[in-house]
């Protein structure tokens, strides 16, 4: 599958508190998380997330298990996250919510650059350069292709 | 299956590192924050039937008691659901989920999954314990199992014994510094050596707790005589786990006898320096508690230093569980702590996640025994250092960052 979007570039070790602060967790309203995404990292990012591909530095999503971090980005319209390395709980949460993840380092990318992604290969293309991503396990691919863990478990139980 | 020479994680998960396995989970738990999200996720499943309610615990700790109507309503909904489904339900005041689970609810060799990143704490008891998000937890509620990638293992070889005013927390800050915030990503840590054997279980819980601060999915000690004695205190019998010769991905050597009191400097958990480097830094708040350092032994160390003296900065002490609180009450620690001018709050996470009871104001500086000093976590515009209970006590007395070695 081909995906694409404009780049939103963030730094290294961006933790889940920065993606969605603890003070916004107690709600059932996902739009609150989307509205406040990255607030403690950079207040200007939330408005740029619709249709974006996040190009992150290493160890993105470290810290808390709060699934609201992945949910906030999905709700805000993020297409995929690209990073040289993901914190494992965040990585798994993204997959469980059907948010595509690409484990690779992208260089020379700035905010607004057009990013094309191929889930099959998998790879990312930015400014004419291709970056091969680490393949996901079969299970993770199955969950992502189903749209998330809820859908995957639903299929399994048919 | 696993070869003879396997790490503890490989033995518990029943496969060599790198393989994917589906495993029945022995214990699953969530708290007020993640439990309600798991319930919402479960409602999105076709099959919403709970596979095995007996293995599931719900423990209220994050905003406990509730601080507003929104939190109260969400807690009300999950409380109703948990009780109607027959989950083991631990309401406000029982304590932090990881501490409650470590008080006889999980045993060596078990697979324990919690909807909280610090679920790795129970690795101190020889369990494979790890954290997941809410949807994964809902999946475990529905199916009783989940998948794991069996991790490679990094050995943290401990020699010697902590001395003077150095606490297990100082050892934890040191290994996190050595590995870095992503040095353990996708790995298990295994704490070995004479230093691990010498360390009391309460200290082991502190070291395992912070494994996730290196990105690790678990941090394990071998169950030994000390583990058996600890669990027998909660009426549980536990087996021993003999260490086998095995190949670790890498090893980190730490001599406990050479460790001095340390601080993690804002905003990074892996930015540990000697306390003396920041001596004299003015403090607005000292906080002692959390799943890292809210246990009886932590309160004993803290009380031992403040007893008979007065703190000179607002100081908040939160026992990690009701058991800890009761033991500290009967041992006289709470009286010593309150007489020294500290505020004791009900068992739970307290201000650790920046939700209530001790959140810092803009520009304030705090000192905390918690496991994270991420930017804005414990108060927007504040900064806070992480330290041991002994350093917290010395610093609370002076109102500024102070090494416990400098308090006579």
Coordinates of C-alpha atoms in Angstrom, one line a residue:
Chain A
X1 CA 0.0 0.0 0.0
X2 CA 1.2 3.5 -0.8
X3 CA 0.8 6.3 1.7
X4 CA 1.9 9.9 1.6
X5 CA 1.8 13.2 3.4
X6 CA 3.7 16.3 4.4
X7 CA 6.6 15.9 6.9
X8 CA 6.4 17.1 10.4
X9 CA 9.9 16.8 11.8
X10 CA 10.5 16.3 15.5
X11 CA 13.7 15.6 17.5
X12 CA 15.2 12.6 19.4
X13 CA 13.7 11.0 22.6
X14 CA 10.3 12.7 22.3
X15 CA 8.5 11.1 25.1
X16 CA 4.8 10.2 25.5
X17 CA 4.4 13.1 28.1
X18 CA 5.4 15.5 25.3
X19 CA 3.1 13.8 22.8
X20 CA 0.1 14.1 25.2
X21 CA 0.5 15.5 28.7
X22 CA -0.9 13.7 31.7
X23 CA -3.3 16.5 32.5
X24 CA -5.3 15.7 29.4
X25 CA -5.7 12.0 29.8
X26 CA -8.9 11.7 31.7
X27 CA -11.5 12.0 29.0
X28 CA -13.3 9.8 26.5
X29 CA -13.2 12.6 24.0
X30 CA -10.3 11.8 21.6
X31 CA -10.5 15.2 20.0
X32 CA -9.0 16.7 23.2
X33 CA -5.9 14.6 22.7
X34 CA -5.6 15.6 19.1
X35 CA -6.0 19.3 20.0
X36 CA -3.2 19.1 22.7
X37 CA -0.8 16.8 20.8
X38 CA 2.8 17.8 21.3
X39 CA 1.8 20.7 23.5
X40 CA 4.7 20.4 25.9
X41 CA 7.2 19.8 23.0
X42 CA 6.1 22.5 20.5
X43 CA 2.7 24.2 20.7
X44 CA 2.6 24.8 16.9
X45 CA 2.7 21.2 15.9
X46 CA -0.9 20.2 16.7
X47 CA -2.3 22.4 13.9
X48 CA 0.0 20.8 11.3
X49 CA -0.8 17.1 11.9
X50 CA -3.7 16.5 9.5
X51 CA -2.4 14.5 6.6
X52 CA 1.2 14.5 7.9
X53 CA 4.0 11.9 8.2
X54 CA 5.9 12.4 11.4
X55 CA 9.7 12.2 10.8
X56 CA 11.0 11.6 14.3
X57 CA 14.5 11.3 15.8
X58 CA 15.5 8.1 17.6
X59 CA 13.5 6.6 20.5
X60 CA 10.2 8.2 19.7
X61 CA 7.4 7.5 22.2
X62 CA 9.6 6.6 25.2
X63 CA 8.1 6.7 28.6
X64 CA 4.5 6.0 29.5
X65 CA 2.3 3.2 28.2
X66 CA -0.5 5.7 27.7
X67 CA -2.2 4.7 24.4
X68 CA -3.6 8.2 24.2
X69 CA -0.2 9.2 22.6
X70 CA -0.8 7.0 19.6
X71 CA -4.6 7.8 19.6
X72 CA -3.9 11.5 19.7
X73 CA -1.8 11.3 16.5
X74 CA -4.2 9.0 14.7
X75 CA -7.2 11.2 15.7
X76 CA -5.3 14.3 14.5
X77 CA -4.9 12.7 11.0
X78 CA -1.3 11.6 11.1
X79 CA -0.7 9.1 8.3
X80 CA 2.4 7.4 9.6
X81 CA 5.4 7.8 11.9
X82 CA 9.0 7.3 10.6
X83 CA 11.8 7.0 13.1
X84 CA 15.2 5.2 13.4
X85 CA 13.9 3.6 16.6
X86 CA 10.6 3.5 18.5
X87 CA 10.0 2.8 22.2
X88 CA 8.4 -0.6 22.2
X89 CA 5.1 0.1 24.0
X90 CA 4.4 3.1 21.8
X91 CA 5.3 1.1 18.7
X92 CA 2.9 -1.6 19.7
X93 CA 0.2 0.9 20.6
X94 CA 0.5 2.5 17.1
X95 CA 0.1 -0.9 15.5
X96 CA -2.8 -1.8 17.7
X97 CA -4.6 1.4 16.7
X98 CA -3.8 0.9 13.0
X99 CA -1.3 3.8 12.8
X100 CA 1.5 2.9 10.3
X101 CA 5.1 2.9 11.6
X102 CA 8.3 2.8 9.6
X103 CA 11.6 2.1 11.4
X104 CA 14.3 3.9 9.4
X105 CA 16.4 7.0 9.6
X106 CA 15.4 9.8 7.2
X107 CA 18.0 12.5 6.6
X108 CA 17.7 15.9 5.1
X109 CA 14.0 16.3 5.6
X110 CA 12.4 19.5 6.7
X111 CA 8.9 20.4 7.7
X112 CA 6.5 20.4 4.8
X113 CA 8.6 18.1 2.5
X114 CA 6.5 15.5 0.7
X115 CA 6.9 12.0 2.0
X116 CA 5.9 8.8 0.2
X117 CA 5.7 5.5 1.9
X118 CA 5.3 1.9 0.7
X119 CA 4.1 -0.5 3.3
X120 CA 4.9 -3.5 1.1
X121 CA 8.7 -3.0 0.7
X122 CA 8.7 -1.2 3.2
X123 CA 10.4 2.1 2.6
X124 CA 10.1 5.9 2.7
X125 CA 10.9 8.3 -0.1
X126 CA 11.8 12.0 0.7
X127 CA 13.2 14.4 -1.8
X128 CA 14.0 11.7 -4.3
X129 CA 15.9 9.5 -1.8
X130 CA 14.6 6.1 -0.7
X131 CA 15.1 4.8 2.8
X132 CA 14.5 1.1 3.4
X133 CA 12.6 0.4 6.6
X134 CA 13.0 -2.6 8.9
X135 CA 10.3 -5.1 8.0
X136 CA 7.5 -5.6 10.6
X137 CA 6.7 -9.1 11.9
X138 CA 3.9 -11.0 10.2
X139 CA 1.7 -10.5 13.2
X140 CA 2.2 -6.8 13.3
X141 CA 1.5 -6.6 9.5
X142 CA -1.6 -8.6 10.0
X143 CA -2.9 -6.3 12.7
X144 CA -2.1 -3.2 10.7
X145 CA -3.7 -4.6 7.6
X146 CA -6.8 -5.4 9.5
X147 CA -6.9 -1.8 10.7
X148 CA -5.9 -2.4 14.3
X149 CA -6.1 -5.1 17.1
X150 CA -9.9 -4.8 17.6
X151 CA -10.5 -5.5 13.9
X152 CA -7.7 -8.2 13.9
X153 CA -9.3 -10.0 16.8
X154 CA -12.7 -9.7 15.2
X155 CA -11.4 -11.3 12.1
X156 CA -9.8 -14.1 14.0
X157 CA -13.0 -14.9 15.8
X158 CA -15.2 -15.1 12.7
Chain B
X1 CA 11.8 -24.9 23.0
X2 CA 14.6 -23.2 24.9
X3 CA 18.1 -24.7 25.0
X4 CA 19.8 -25.5 28.3
X5 CA 21.7 -22.3 28.3
X6 CA 18.9 -19.8 28.4
X7 CA 18.2 -16.4 29.9
X8 CA 15.5 -16.2 32.5
X9 CA 13.2 -14.4 29.9
X10 CA 13.8 -17.2 27.4
X11 CA 12.9 -19.8 30.0
X12 CA 9.7 -18.1 31.1
X13 CA 8.5 -17.4 27.6
X14 CA 9.6 -20.8 26.4
X15 CA 11.5 -19.8 23.3
X16 CA 14.9 -18.4 22.2
X17 CA 15.4 -14.7 21.8
X18 CA 14.1 -13.3 18.5
X19 CA 11.1 -15.7 18.2
X20 CA 7.5 -14.6 18.4
X21 CA 5.3 -16.5 20.8
X22 CA 1.7 -16.5 21.8
X23 CA 1.4 -17.0 25.6
X24 CA -1.3 -17.3 28.1
X25 CA -0.9 -14.5 30.6
X26 CA -0.8 -15.4 34.3
X27 CA -1.8 -12.0 35.7
X28 CA -3.1 -8.9 34.0
X29 CA -3.7 -5.6 35.7
X30 CA -4.7 -2.0 34.9
X31 CA -5.3 1.1 36.9
X32 CA -7.9 3.8 36.9
X33 CA -6.2 5.7 34.0
X34 CA -5.5 2.8 31.6
X35 CA -8.3 0.5 32.8
X36 CA -11.1 2.8 31.6
X37 CA -9.3 3.1 28.2
X38 CA -9.1 -0.7 28.1
X39 CA -12.8 -0.9 28.8
X40 CA -13.5 1.6 25.9
X41 CA -11.3 -0.5 23.6
X42 CA -13.0 -3.7 24.7
X43 CA -16.4 -2.2 23.6
X44 CA -14.9 -2.0 20.1
X45 CA -14.4 -5.7 20.0
X46 CA -16.8 -8.2 18.4
X47 CA -16.3 -10.5 21.3
X48 CA -16.5 -8.6 24.6
X49 CA -16.7 -11.6 26.8
X50 CA -14.0 -11.8 29.5
X51 CA -12.0 -15.0 29.1
X52 CA -10.8 -15.4 32.6
X53 CA -11.9 -12.7 35.2
X54 CA -9.8 -14.5 37.9
X55 CA -6.5 -13.4 36.4
X56 CA -7.5 -9.7 36.1
X57 CA -6.9 -7.0 38.7
X58 CA -7.9 -3.4 38.6
X59 CA -6.0 -1.2 41.1
X60 CA -6.9 2.5 41.5
X61 CA -3.8 4.6 42.0
X62 CA -3.2 7.4 39.4
X63 CA -5.8 9.9 40.5
X64 CA -6.9 8.3 43.7
X65 CA -9.1 9.6 45.3
X66 CA -10.6 11.4 42.2
X67 CA -9.8 15.1 41.9
X68 CA -12.9 16.1 39.8
X69 CA -16.2 14.9 38.3
X70 CA -14.6 13.7 35.1
X71 CA -12.2 11.4 36.8
X72 CA -14.8 10.3 39.3
X73 CA -17.3 9.4 36.6
X74 CA -14.7 7.4 34.7
X75 CA -13.7 5.6 37.9
X76 CA -17.3 4.9 38.7
X77 CA -17.8 3.3 35.3
X78 CA -14.8 1.0 35.5
X79 CA -15.5 0.2 39.2
X80 CA -19.0 -1.0 38.2
X81 CA -17.7 -3.0 35.3
X82 CA -14.9 -4.6 37.3
X83 CA -17.1 -5.7 40.1
X84 CA -19.9 -7.0 37.8
X85 CA -17.3 -9.1 35.8
X86 CA -15.6 -10.5 38.9
X87 CA -12.2 -8.8 38.5
X88 CA -10.1 -8.4 41.7
X89 CA -10.8 -4.8 42.4
X90 CA -8.6 -2.6 44.6
X91 CA -10.2 0.7 45.2
X92 CA -8.7 4.1 46.2
X93 CA -6.2 3.8 49.0
X94 CA -5.0 0.2 48.4
X95 CA -1.9 1.5 46.7
X96 CA 0.1 1.7 43.5
X97 CA -0.7 -1.1 41.1
X98 CA 2.9 -2.3 40.9
X99 CA 3.4 -2.3 44.6
X100 CA 0.0 -4.1 45.2
X101 CA 0.9 -6.7 42.6
X102 CA 4.3 -7.3 44.3
X103 CA 2.6 -7.9 47.6
X104 CA 1.8 -11.6 46.9
X105 CA -0.3 -11.2 43.7
X106 CA 2.4 -12.4 41.4
X107 CA 5.0 -15.2 41.6
X108 CA 8.4 -16.1 40.1
X109 CA 8.2 -17.6 36.6
X110 CA 4.8 -16.1 35.8
X111 CA 4.0 -13.9 32.8
X112 CA 2.6 -10.7 34.2
X113 CA 1.2 -7.9 31.9
X114 CA 0.2 -4.5 33.2
X115 CA -1.4 -1.6 31.4
X116 CA 1.4 0.7 32.7
X117 CA 5.0 1.1 31.6
X118 CA 6.4 0.4 35.0
X119 CA 4.9 -3.1 35.1
X120 CA 8.5 -4.3 34.7
X121 CA 8.7 -3.8 38.5
X122 CA 7.6 -7.4 39.2
X123 CA 10.7 -8.7 37.4
X124 CA 12.3 -8.2 40.8
X125 CA 10.4 -11.4 41.9
X126 CA 11.6 -13.4 38.9
X127 CA 8.4 -12.9 36.9
X128 CA 8.5 -11.9 33.2
X129 CA 6.6 -8.6 33.8
X130 CA 6.0 -6.0 31.1
X131 CA 3.8 -3.0 30.2
X132 CA 1.3 -2.7 27.4
X133 CA -1.2 -0.1 26.2
X134 CA -5.0 -0.2 26.7
X135 CA -6.0 -2.0 23.5
X136 CA -3.5 -4.8 24.2
X137 CA -4.9 -5.1 27.7
X138 CA -8.5 -5.3 26.3
X139 CA -7.2 -8.1 24.0
X140 CA -5.9 -9.9 27.0
X141 CA -9.2 -9.5 28.8
X142 CA -11.0 -11.0 25.8
X143 CA -8.6 -13.8 24.9
X144 CA -6.5 -14.5 28.1
X145 CA -3.3 -14.3 26.0
X146 CA -1.1 -12.1 23.9
X147 CA 2.0 -12.3 21.7
X148 CA 5.6 -11.5 22.6
X149 CA 8.8 -11.2 20.8
X150 CA 11.3 -13.0 23.1
X151 CA 13.8 -10.4 24.0
X152 CA 17.6 -10.5 23.8
X153 CA 19.0 -9.9 27.3
X154 CA 21.5 -7.4 28.6
X155 CA 23.2 -8.5 31.8
X156 CA 23.6 -5.9 34.6
X157 CA 26.3 -7.6 36.7
X158 CA 26.3 -6.2 40.2
X159 CA 29.2 -6.7 42.5
X160 CA 29.8 -5.4 46.1
X161 CA 27.2 -4.0 48.4
X162 CA 25.8 -0.5 48.8
X163 CA 27.3 1.4 51.7
X164 CA 26.9 4.6 53.7
X165 CA 24.1 6.8 52.4
X166 CA 23.8 5.2 49.0
X167 CA 20.4 3.6 48.2
X168 CA 19.2 1.1 45.6
X169 CA 17.9 4.2 43.7
X170 CA 21.4 5.4 43.2
X171 CA 22.3 2.1 41.6
X172 CA 19.2 2.4 39.4
X173 CA 20.1 5.9 38.3
X174 CA 23.6 4.7 37.5
X175 CA 22.6 1.7 35.3
X176 CA 20.1 3.9 33.4
X177 CA 22.9 6.4 32.8
X178 CA 25.2 3.7 31.6
X179 CA 22.7 2.2 29.2
X180 CA 21.0 5.5 28.2
X181 CA 17.3 6.2 27.6
X182 CA 17.2 3.8 24.6
X183 CA 20.0 1.5 25.5
X184 CA 17.7 -1.3 26.5
X185 CA 15.0 -0.9 23.8
X186 CA 13.3 -4.2 22.9
X187 CA 15.6 -6.0 25.4
X188 CA 15.3 -7.6 28.8
X189 CA 17.7 -6.7 31.6
X190 CA 18.9 -9.4 33.9
X191 CA 20.4 -8.3 37.2
X192 CA 23.1 -10.9 38.3
X193 CA 26.1 -11.3 40.5
X194 CA 26.8 -11.1 44.2
X195 CA 25.4 -7.6 44.4
X196 CA 22.1 -8.7 43.1
X197 CA 22.0 -11.6 45.6
X198 CA 22.9 -9.3 48.4
X199 CA 20.2 -6.8 47.6
X200 CA 17.0 -7.0 49.6
X201 CA 13.8 -7.5 47.6
X202 CA 12.6 -4.0 48.2
X203 CA 15.8 -2.6 46.6
X204 CA 15.4 -5.1 43.7
X205 CA 11.9 -3.7 43.0
X206 CA 13.5 -0.2 42.7
X207 CA 16.0 -1.5 40.1
X208 CA 13.5 -3.5 38.1
X209 CA 11.1 -0.6 38.1
X210 CA 13.4 1.7 36.2
X211 CA 14.2 -0.9 33.5
X212 CA 11.7 0.8 31.2
X213 CA 13.7 4.0 31.5
X214 CA 16.3 2.4 29.3
X215 CA 13.5 1.2 26.9
X216 CA 13.7 -2.4 28.1
X217 CA 10.5 -4.5 28.2
X218 CA 11.5 -6.3 31.4
X219 CA 14.1 -6.2 34.2
X220 CA 14.6 -9.5 36.0
X221 CA 16.2 -10.8 39.2
X222 CA 16.4 -14.6 39.9
X223 CA 14.0 -15.8 42.6
X224 CA 16.2 -16.9 45.6
X225 CA 15.9 -17.3 49.3
X226 CA 15.3 -13.6 49.8
X227 CA 12.4 -13.8 47.3
X228 CA 11.0 -16.7 49.1
X229 CA 11.2 -15.0 52.5
X230 CA 9.6 -11.8 51.0
X231 CA 6.7 -13.6 49.4
X232 CA 6.1 -15.8 52.5
X233 CA 5.5 -12.5 54.3
X234 CA 2.4 -12.2 52.1
X235 CA 1.4 -15.8 52.6
X236 CA 2.8 -17.1 49.3
X237 CA 5.2 -19.9 48.5
X238 CA 7.6 -19.4 45.7
X239 CA 10.2 -21.6 43.9
X240 CA 13.8 -20.7 43.3
X241 CA 15.3 -20.1 39.9
X242 CA 18.8 -21.3 39.3
X243 CA 20.8 -19.1 37.0
X244 CA 22.1 -21.0 34.0
X245 CA 25.2 -20.3 31.9
X246 CA 23.9 -18.2 29.0
X247 CA 25.0 -15.8 26.4
X248 CA 24.0 -12.2 27.0
X249 CA 23.9 -9.7 24.2
X250 CA 26.1 -7.5 26.3
X251 CA 27.1 -6.9 29.9
X252 CA 27.3 -3.9 32.1
X253 CA 29.5 -4.1 35.3
X254 CA 28.5 -2.1 38.3
X255 CA 30.4 -2.1 41.6
X256 CA 27.7 -1.2 44.2
X257 CA 30.3 -0.4 46.8
X258 CA 31.7 2.5 44.7
X259 CA 28.3 4.3 44.2
X260 CA 27.8 7.7 45.7
X261 CA 24.4 9.5 46.0
X262 CA 23.2 10.6 42.6
X263 CA 20.7 12.9 40.9
X264 CA 19.0 12.7 37.6
X265 CA 19.2 16.3 36.2
X266 CA 16.2 17.7 34.3
X267 CA 14.8 16.7 31.8
X268 CA 16.6 13.4 31.3
X269 CA 16.4 10.2 33.4
X270 CA 19.8 9.1 32.1
X271 CA 21.5 12.4 33.1
X272 CA 22.9 11.2 36.4
X273 CA 25.5 13.2 38.3
X274 CA 26.8 13.2 41.9
X275 CA 24.4 15.0 44.2
X276 CA 27.3 17.2 45.3
X277 CA 27.5 18.8 41.9
X278 CA 24.2 20.5 42.6
X279 CA 24.6 21.1 46.3
X280 CA 22.9 24.3 47.4
X281 CA 20.3 24.4 44.6
X282 CA 17.2 25.9 46.2
X283 CA 14.1 23.7 46.4
X284 CA 10.4 24.4 46.4
X285 CA 9.2 20.9 47.0
X286 CA 10.5 17.4 48.0
X287 CA 8.4 14.4 47.1
X288 CA 9.0 10.9 48.5
X289 CA 7.0 8.0 47.1
X290 CA 5.9 6.3 43.8
X291 CA 6.4 2.7 42.6
X292 CA 10.2 3.4 42.6
X293 CA 10.6 4.6 46.2
X294 CA 7.4 4.5 48.2
X295 CA 8.1 1.2 50.0
X296 CA 8.7 0.7 53.7
X297 CA 12.5 0.5 53.4
X298 CA 12.4 3.8 51.5
X299 CA 10.3 5.5 54.2
X300 CA 12.6 4.0 56.9
X301 CA 15.7 5.5 55.2
X302 CA 13.9 8.9 54.9
X303 CA 12.5 8.9 58.4
X304 CA 15.9 7.8 59.8
X305 CA 17.4 11.1 58.6
X306 CA 14.5 13.6 59.4
X307 CA 13.5 12.1 62.8
X308 CA 13.7 14.7 65.5
X309 CA 14.4 17.5 63.0
X310 CA 12.3 19.8 60.9
X311 CA 12.1 20.0 57.1
X312 CA 12.5 23.5 55.7
X313 CA 10.6 23.1 52.4
X314 CA 7.2 21.6 51.6
X315 CA 7.7 17.9 51.7
X316 CA 5.1 15.3 50.5
X317 CA 5.4 11.7 51.5
X318 CA 3.2 9.1 49.8
X319 CA 3.4 5.4 50.9
X320 CA 3.2 3.0 48.0
X321 CA 0.5 0.9 49.5
X322 CA -1.8 0.4 52.4
X323 CA 0.4 -2.4 53.6
X324 CA 3.4 0.0 53.5
X325 CA 1.4 2.7 55.3
X326 CA 0.3 0.3 58.1
X327 CA 3.8 -1.0 58.6
X328 CA 5.1 2.5 58.7
X329 CA 2.4 3.5 61.2
X330 CA 3.1 0.6 63.5
X331 CA 6.8 1.1 63.2
X332 CA 6.5 4.7 64.2
X333 CA 7.9 6.0 60.9
X334 CA 4.8 8.0 60.1
X335 CA 4.9 9.8 63.4
X336 CA 8.5 10.7 62.9
X337 CA 7.8 11.9 59.3
X338 CA 4.7 14.0 60.3
X339 CA 6.5 15.5 63.4
X340 CA 9.3 16.6 61.1
X341 CA 6.8 18.7 59.2
X342 CA 6.1 16.5 56.2
X343 CA 2.6 16.0 54.6
X344 CA 1.6 12.4 54.3
X345 CA -0.9 11.7 51.5
X346 CA -3.0 8.5 50.9
X347 CA -1.3 5.5 49.2
X348 CA -1.1 5.9 45.4
X349 CA 0.9 7.6 42.7
X350 CA 0.6 11.0 44.3
X351 CA 2.0 13.9 42.1
X352 CA 4.3 11.7 40.0
X353 CA 2.2 12.0 36.8
X354 CA 1.4 15.7 37.4
X355 CA -2.3 15.1 38.1
X356 CA -2.9 16.1 41.7
X357 CA -1.5 16.4 45.3
X358 CA 1.8 18.2 44.9
X359 CA 1.9 19.4 41.3
X360 CA 4.6 22.1 41.0
X361 CA 4.1 25.7 39.9
X362 CA 5.9 27.5 37.0
X363 CA 9.5 28.2 37.8
X364 CA 9.5 25.9 40.8
X365 CA 12.2 23.4 41.4
X366 CA 11.4 20.0 42.9
X367 CA 13.3 16.9 44.1
X368 CA 11.5 13.6 43.7
X369 CA 12.1 9.9 44.3
X370 CA 10.1 9.1 41.2
X371 CA 11.4 7.5 38.0
X372 CA 10.8 10.2 35.5
X373 CA 11.8 13.9 35.2
X374 CA 10.4 14.5 31.7
X375 CA 9.8 18.2 30.9
X376 CA 6.5 19.5 32.5
X377 CA 5.5 16.1 33.8
X378 CA 5.1 17.1 37.4
X379 CA 4.0 20.7 36.7
X380 CA 4.1 22.9 33.6
X381 CA 7.2 25.2 33.7
X382 CA 8.7 23.4 36.7
X383 CA 11.8 21.3 36.8
X384 CA 12.7 18.5 39.1
X385 CA 15.6 16.3 39.9
X386 CA 15.3 12.6 40.7
X387 CA 17.1 11.2 43.8
X388 CA 17.0 8.5 46.5
X389 CA 15.0 8.7 49.7
X390 CA 18.2 9.5 51.7
X391 CA 19.0 12.4 49.4
X392 CA 15.4 13.6 49.6
X393 CA 15.6 13.6 53.4
X394 CA 18.9 15.5 53.6
X395 CA 17.6 18.0 51.0
X396 CA 14.2 18.4 52.7
X397 CA 15.9 19.4 56.0
X398 CA 18.1 22.1 54.4
X399 CA 15.6 23.2 51.7
X400 CA 18.2 22.8 49.1
X401 CA 19.9 19.9 47.3
X402 CA 22.1 18.2 49.8
X403 CA 24.0 15.0 49.9
X404 CA 22.9 12.7 52.7
X405 CA 26.6 12.3 53.4
X406 CA 26.7 16.0 54.4
X407 CA 24.1 15.6 57.1
X408 CA 25.6 14.6 60.4

